[in-house]
Amino acid sequence: MVLKTNSALGEVAISNNVIAEIAGAVATKCYGVVGMASRNKKDGIVNLLKPDSMSKGINISVENDGVVIEIHLVAEYGININTVCKSIVNRVRYTIENNVGIKVNRVNVRVEGVRVD
């Protein structure tokens, strides 16, 4: 799906993959995030994604002239998950709205697992 914005200079079409890549890059830079996660629907097993496939752990949907971003990730053991999730929500929303110019309606963070070293 493509989100289109109009201005006096013309129309800009932004793919959901672009938004997902930006959101994934921002989320993985946050403290306490091990990486993006992908859940196998059949087995219910969570896999840690490689850094080059960040967009697979993110779902983007368009509603009411804005986007809803759902991030699936694996967190580090021993951190305050609530604080890390709030940080991710704020940083992703700020980055998408200021760099891409698209309104972010919601950012949902789903912690699919915790990695213990």
JSON list of C-alpha atoms in Angstrom, two decimals:
[
{"chain": "A", "resi": 1, "resn": "MET", "atom": "CA", "xyz": [0.00, 0.00, 0.00]},
{"chain": "A", "resi": 2, "resn": "VAL", "atom": "CA", "xyz": [1.19, 3.49, -0.76]},
{"chain": "A", "resi": 3, "resn": "LEU", "atom": "CA", "xyz": [0.45, 6.65, 1.21]},
{"chain": "A", "resi": 4, "resn": "LYS", "atom": "CA", "xyz": [0.06, 9.74, -0.99]},
{"chain": "A", "resi": 5, "resn": "THR", "atom": "CA", "xyz": [0.49, 13.34, 0.09]},
{"chain": "A", "resi": 6, "resn": "ASN", "atom": "CA", "xyz": [-0.31, 16.38, -2.04]},
{"chain": "A", "resi": 7, "resn": "SER", "atom": "CA", "xyz": [1.34, 19.78, -2.01]},
{"chain": "A", "resi": 8, "resn": "ALA", "atom": "CA", "xyz": [1.49, 22.82, -4.27]},
{"chain": "A", "resi": 9, "resn": "LEU", "atom": "CA", "xyz": [4.46, 21.27, -6.10]},
{"chain": "A", "resi": 10, "resn": "GLY", "atom": "CA", "xyz": [2.83, 17.91, -6.79]},
{"chain": "A", "resi": 11, "resn": "GLU", "atom": "CA", "xyz": [2.10, 14.51, -5.33]},
{"chain": "A", "resi": 12, "resn": "VAL", "atom": "CA", "xyz": [4.45, 12.34, -3.29]},
{"chain": "A", "resi": 13, "resn": "ALA", "atom": "CA", "xyz": [3.81, 8.61, -2.90]},
{"chain": "A", "resi": 14, "resn": "ILE", "atom": "CA", "xyz": [5.54, 6.87, 0.01]},
{"chain": "A", "resi": 15, "resn": "SER", "atom": "CA", "xyz": [5.60, 3.09, 0.22]},
{"chain": "A", "resi": 16, "resn": "ASN", "atom": "CA", "xyz": [4.85, 1.28, 3.47]},
{"chain": "A", "resi": 17, "resn": "ASN", "atom": "CA", "xyz": [8.24, -0.45, 3.15]},
{"chain": "A", "resi": 18, "resn": "VAL", "atom": "CA", "xyz": [10.00, 2.91, 3.44]},
{"chain": "A", "resi": 19, "resn": "ILE", "atom": "CA", "xyz": [8.12, 3.77, 6.61]},
{"chain": "A", "resi": 20, "resn": "ALA", "atom": "CA", "xyz": [8.80, 0.28, 8.00]},
{"chain": "A", "resi": 21, "resn": "GLU", "atom": "CA", "xyz": [12.55, 0.54, 7.29]},
{"chain": "A", "resi": 22, "resn": "ILE", "atom": "CA", "xyz": [12.78, 3.92, 9.02]},
{"chain": "A", "resi": 23, "resn": "ALA", "atom": "CA", "xyz": [10.76, 2.72, 12.02]},
{"chain": "A", "resi": 24, "resn": "GLY", "atom": "CA", "xyz": [12.89, -0.43, 12.28]},
{"chain": "A", "resi": 25, "resn": "ALA", "atom": "CA", "xyz": [16.14, 1.52, 12.15]},
{"chain": "A", "resi": 26, "resn": "VAL", "atom": "CA", "xyz": [14.94, 3.89, 14.87]},
{"chain": "A", "resi": 27, "resn": "ALA", "atom": "CA", "xyz": [13.59, 1.10, 17.10]},
{"chain": "A", "resi": 28, "resn": "THR", "atom": "CA", "xyz": [16.78, -0.98, 16.97]},
{"chain": "A", "resi": 29, "resn": "LYS", "atom": "CA", "xyz": [18.85, 2.03, 18.05]},
{"chain": "A", "resi": 30, "resn": "CYS", "atom": "CA", "xyz": [16.89, 2.29, 21.32]},
{"chain": "A", "resi": 31, "resn": "TYR", "atom": "CA", "xyz": [18.49, 1.01, 24.49]},
{"chain": "A", "resi": 32, "resn": "GLY", "atom": "CA", "xyz": [17.35, -2.48, 25.50]},
{"chain": "A", "resi": 33, "resn": "VAL", "atom": "CA", "xyz": [16.28, -3.66, 22.05]},
{"chain": "A", "resi": 34, "resn": "VAL", "atom": "CA", "xyz": [18.07, -6.80, 20.85]},
{"chain": "A", "resi": 35, "resn": "GLY", "atom": "CA", "xyz": [16.43, -6.80, 17.42]},
{"chain": "A", "resi": 36, "resn": "MET", "atom": "CA", "xyz": [13.26, -7.13, 15.41]},
{"chain": "A", "resi": 37, "resn": "ALA", "atom": "CA", "xyz": [11.14, -10.27, 15.76]},
{"chain": "A", "resi": 38, "resn": "SER", "atom": "CA", "xyz": [9.09, -12.38, 13.41]},
{"chain": "A", "resi": 39, "resn": "ARG", "atom": "CA", "xyz": [6.49, -14.83, 14.69]},
{"chain": "A", "resi": 40, "resn": "ASN", "atom": "CA", "xyz": [5.84, -18.08, 12.86]},
{"chain": "A", "resi": 41, "resn": "LYS", "atom": "CA", "xyz": [2.03, -18.23, 12.72]},
{"chain": "A", "resi": 42, "resn": "LYS", "atom": "CA", "xyz": [1.97, -22.02, 12.36]},
{"chain": "A", "resi": 43, "resn": "ASP", "atom": "CA", "xyz": [4.28, -22.93, 15.25]},
{"chain": "A", "resi": 44, "resn": "GLY", "atom": "CA", "xyz": [4.05, -19.79, 17.39]},
{"chain": "A", "resi": 45, "resn": "ILE", "atom": "CA", "xyz": [7.86, -19.58, 17.49]},
{"chain": "A", "resi": 46, "resn": "VAL", "atom": "CA", "xyz": [9.54, -16.17, 17.57]},
{"chain": "A", "resi": 47, "resn": "ASN", "atom": "CA", "xyz": [12.62, -15.64, 15.39]},
{"chain": "A", "resi": 48, "resn": "LEU", "atom": "CA", "xyz": [15.15, -12.84, 15.76]},
{"chain": "A", "resi": 49, "resn": "LEU", "atom": "CA", "xyz": [15.54, -11.13, 12.38]},
{"chain": "A", "resi": 50, "resn": "LYS", "atom": "CA", "xyz": [18.83, -10.18, 10.78]},
{"chain": "A", "resi": 51, "resn": "PRO", "atom": "CA", "xyz": [19.62, -6.44, 10.62]},
{"chain": "A", "resi": 52, "resn": "ASP", "atom": "CA", "xyz": [19.08, -6.34, 6.85]},
{"chain": "A", "resi": 53, "resn": "SER", "atom": "CA", "xyz": [15.42, -7.45, 7.14]},
{"chain": "A", "resi": 54, "resn": "MET", "atom": "CA", "xyz": [14.07, -5.02, 9.73]},
{"chain": "A", "resi": 55, "resn": "SER", "atom": "CA", "xyz": [10.87, -4.28, 7.87]},
{"chain": "A", "resi": 56, "resn": "LYS", "atom": "CA", "xyz": [9.59, -7.86, 8.34]},
{"chain": "A", "resi": 57, "resn": "GLY", "atom": "CA", "xyz": [9.07, -7.21, 12.05]},
{"chain": "A", "resi": 58, "resn": "ILE", "atom": "CA", "xyz": [6.93, -4.13, 11.38]},
{"chain": "A", "resi": 59, "resn": "ASN", "atom": "CA", "xyz": [3.36, -3.82, 10.13]},
{"chain": "A", "resi": 60, "resn": "ILE", "atom": "CA", "xyz": [2.14, -0.54, 8.64]},
{"chain": "A", "resi": 61, "resn": "SER", "atom": "CA", "xyz": [-1.52, 0.31, 8.08]},
{"chain": "A", "resi": 62, "resn": "VAL", "atom": "CA", "xyz": [-3.09, 3.52, 6.84]},
{"chain": "A", "resi": 63, "resn": "GLU", "atom": "CA", "xyz": [-6.12, 5.03, 8.57]},
{"chain": "A", "resi": 64, "resn": "ASN", "atom": "CA", "xyz": [-7.60, 8.53, 8.65]},
{"chain": "A", "resi": 65, "resn": "ASP", "atom": "CA", "xyz": [-4.77, 10.27, 6.74]},
{"chain": "A", "resi": 66, "resn": "GLY", "atom": "CA", "xyz": [-2.14, 8.81, 9.04]},
{"chain": "A", "resi": 67, "resn": "VAL", "atom": "CA", "xyz": [-0.35, 5.58, 9.74]},
{"chain": "A", "resi": 68, "resn": "VAL", "atom": "CA", "xyz": [-0.48, 2.97, 12.48]},
{"chain": "A", "resi": 69, "resn": "ILE", "atom": "CA", "xyz": [2.87, 1.30, 13.11]},
{"chain": "A", "resi": 70, "resn": "GLU", "atom": "CA", "xyz": [3.08, -2.06, 14.85]},
{"chain": "A", "resi": 71, "resn": "ILE", "atom": "CA", "xyz": [6.59, -3.09, 15.93]},
{"chain": "A", "resi": 72, "resn": "HIS", "atom": "CA", "xyz": [7.51, -6.64, 16.99]},
{"chain": "A", "resi": 73, "resn": "LEU", "atom": "CA", "xyz": [10.80, -6.90, 18.84]},
{"chain": "A", "resi": 74, "resn": "VAL", "atom": "CA", "xyz": [12.97, -8.89, 21.22]},
{"chain": "A", "resi": 75, "resn": "ALA", "atom": "CA", "xyz": [14.08, -7.07, 24.37]},
{"chain": "A", "resi": 76, "resn": "GLU", "atom": "CA", "xyz": [17.15, -7.49, 26.54]},
{"chain": "A", "resi": 77, "resn": "TYR", "atom": "CA", "xyz": [16.77, -9.25, 29.89]},
{"chain": "A", "resi": 78, "resn": "GLY", "atom": "CA", "xyz": [16.88, -7.05, 32.98]},
{"chain": "A", "resi": 79, "resn": "ILE", "atom": "CA", "xyz": [15.53, -3.82, 31.50]},
{"chain": "A", "resi": 80, "resn": "ASN", "atom": "CA", "xyz": [12.34, -1.97, 32.30]},
{"chain": "A", "resi": 81, "resn": "ILE", "atom": "CA", "xyz": [10.21, -2.99, 29.31]},
{"chain": "A", "resi": 82, "resn": "ASN", "atom": "CA", "xyz": [7.63, -0.24, 29.87]},
{"chain": "A", "resi": 83, "resn": "THR", "atom": "CA", "xyz": [10.29, 2.50, 29.76]},
{"chain": "A", "resi": 84, "resn": "VAL", "atom": "CA", "xyz": [11.91, 1.04, 26.65]},
{"chain": "A", "resi": 85, "resn": "CYS", "atom": "CA", "xyz": [8.55, 0.79, 24.85]},
{"chain": "A", "resi": 86, "resn": "LYS", "atom": "CA", "xyz": [7.68, 4.41, 25.69]},
{"chain": "A", "resi": 87, "resn": "SER", "atom": "CA", "xyz": [11.07, 5.48, 24.35]},
{"chain": "A", "resi": 88, "resn": "ILE", "atom": "CA", "xyz": [10.50, 3.54, 21.12]},
{"chain": "A", "resi": 89, "resn": "VAL", "atom": "CA", "xyz": [7.02, 5.02, 20.65]},
{"chain": "A", "resi": 90, "resn": "ASN", "atom": "CA", "xyz": [8.25, 8.59, 21.13]},
{"chain": "A", "resi": 91, "resn": "ARG", "atom": "CA", "xyz": [11.33, 8.23, 18.92]},
{"chain": "A", "resi": 92, "resn": "VAL", "atom": "CA", "xyz": [9.52, 6.45, 16.08]},
{"chain": "A", "resi": 93, "resn": "ARG", "atom": "CA", "xyz": [6.65, 8.96, 16.10]},
{"chain": "A", "resi": 94, "resn": "TYR", "atom": "CA", "xyz": [9.03, 11.94, 16.13]},
{"chain": "A", "resi": 95, "resn": "THR", "atom": "CA", "xyz": [11.25, 10.56, 13.36]},
{"chain": "A", "resi": 96, "resn": "ILE", "atom": "CA", "xyz": [8.42, 9.59, 11.00]},
{"chain": "A", "resi": 97, "resn": "GLU", "atom": "CA", "xyz": [6.48, 12.82, 11.48]},
{"chain": "A", "resi": 98, "resn": "ASN", "atom": "CA", "xyz": [9.51, 15.11, 11.11]},
{"chain": "A", "resi": 99, "resn": "ASN", "atom": "CA", "xyz": [11.52, 13.29, 8.43]},
{"chain": "A", "resi": 100, "resn": "VAL", "atom": "CA", "xyz": [8.73, 11.86, 6.27]},
{"chain": "A", "resi": 101, "resn": "GLY", "atom": "CA", "xyz": [5.98, 14.39, 7.00]},
{"chain": "A", "resi": 102, "resn": "ILE", "atom": "CA", "xyz": [3.28, 11.80, 7.68]},
{"chain": "A", "resi": 103, "resn": "LYS", "atom": "CA", "xyz": [1.00, 11.89, 10.71]},
{"chain": "A", "resi": 104, "resn": "VAL", "atom": "CA", "xyz": [1.44, 8.89, 13.00]},
{"chain": "A", "resi": 105, "resn": "ASN", "atom": "CA", "xyz": [-1.85, 7.93, 14.64]},
{"chain": "A", "resi": 106, "resn": "ARG", "atom": "CA", "xyz": [-0.48, 5.12, 16.82]},
{"chain": "A", "resi": 107, "resn": "VAL", "atom": "CA", "xyz": [2.70, 3.17, 17.48]},
{"chain": "A", "resi": 108, "resn": "ASN", "atom": "CA", "xyz": [2.10, -0.27, 19.00]},
{"chain": "A", "resi": 109, "resn": "VAL", "atom": "CA", "xyz": [5.12, -2.09, 20.41]},
{"chain": "A", "resi": 110, "resn": "ARG", "atom": "CA", "xyz": [4.86, -5.84, 20.94]},
{"chain": "A", "resi": 111, "resn": "VAL", "atom": "CA", "xyz": [7.65, -7.50, 22.87]},
{"chain": "A", "resi": 112, "resn": "GLU", "atom": "CA", "xyz": [7.72, -11.02, 21.45]},
{"chain": "A", "resi": 113, "resn": "GLY", "atom": "CA", "xyz": [10.53, -12.31, 23.63]},
{"chain": "A", "resi": 114, "resn": "VAL", "atom": "CA", "xyz": [13.36, -11.55, 26.03]},
{"chain": "A", "resi": 115, "resn": "ARG", "atom": "CA", "xyz": [16.93, -12.54, 25.31]},
{"chain": "A", "resi": 116, "resn": "VAL", "atom": "CA", "xyz": [18.99, -13.76, 28.24]},
{"chain": "A", "resi": 117, "resn": "ASP", "atom": "CA", "xyz": [22.76, -13.70, 27.75]}
]
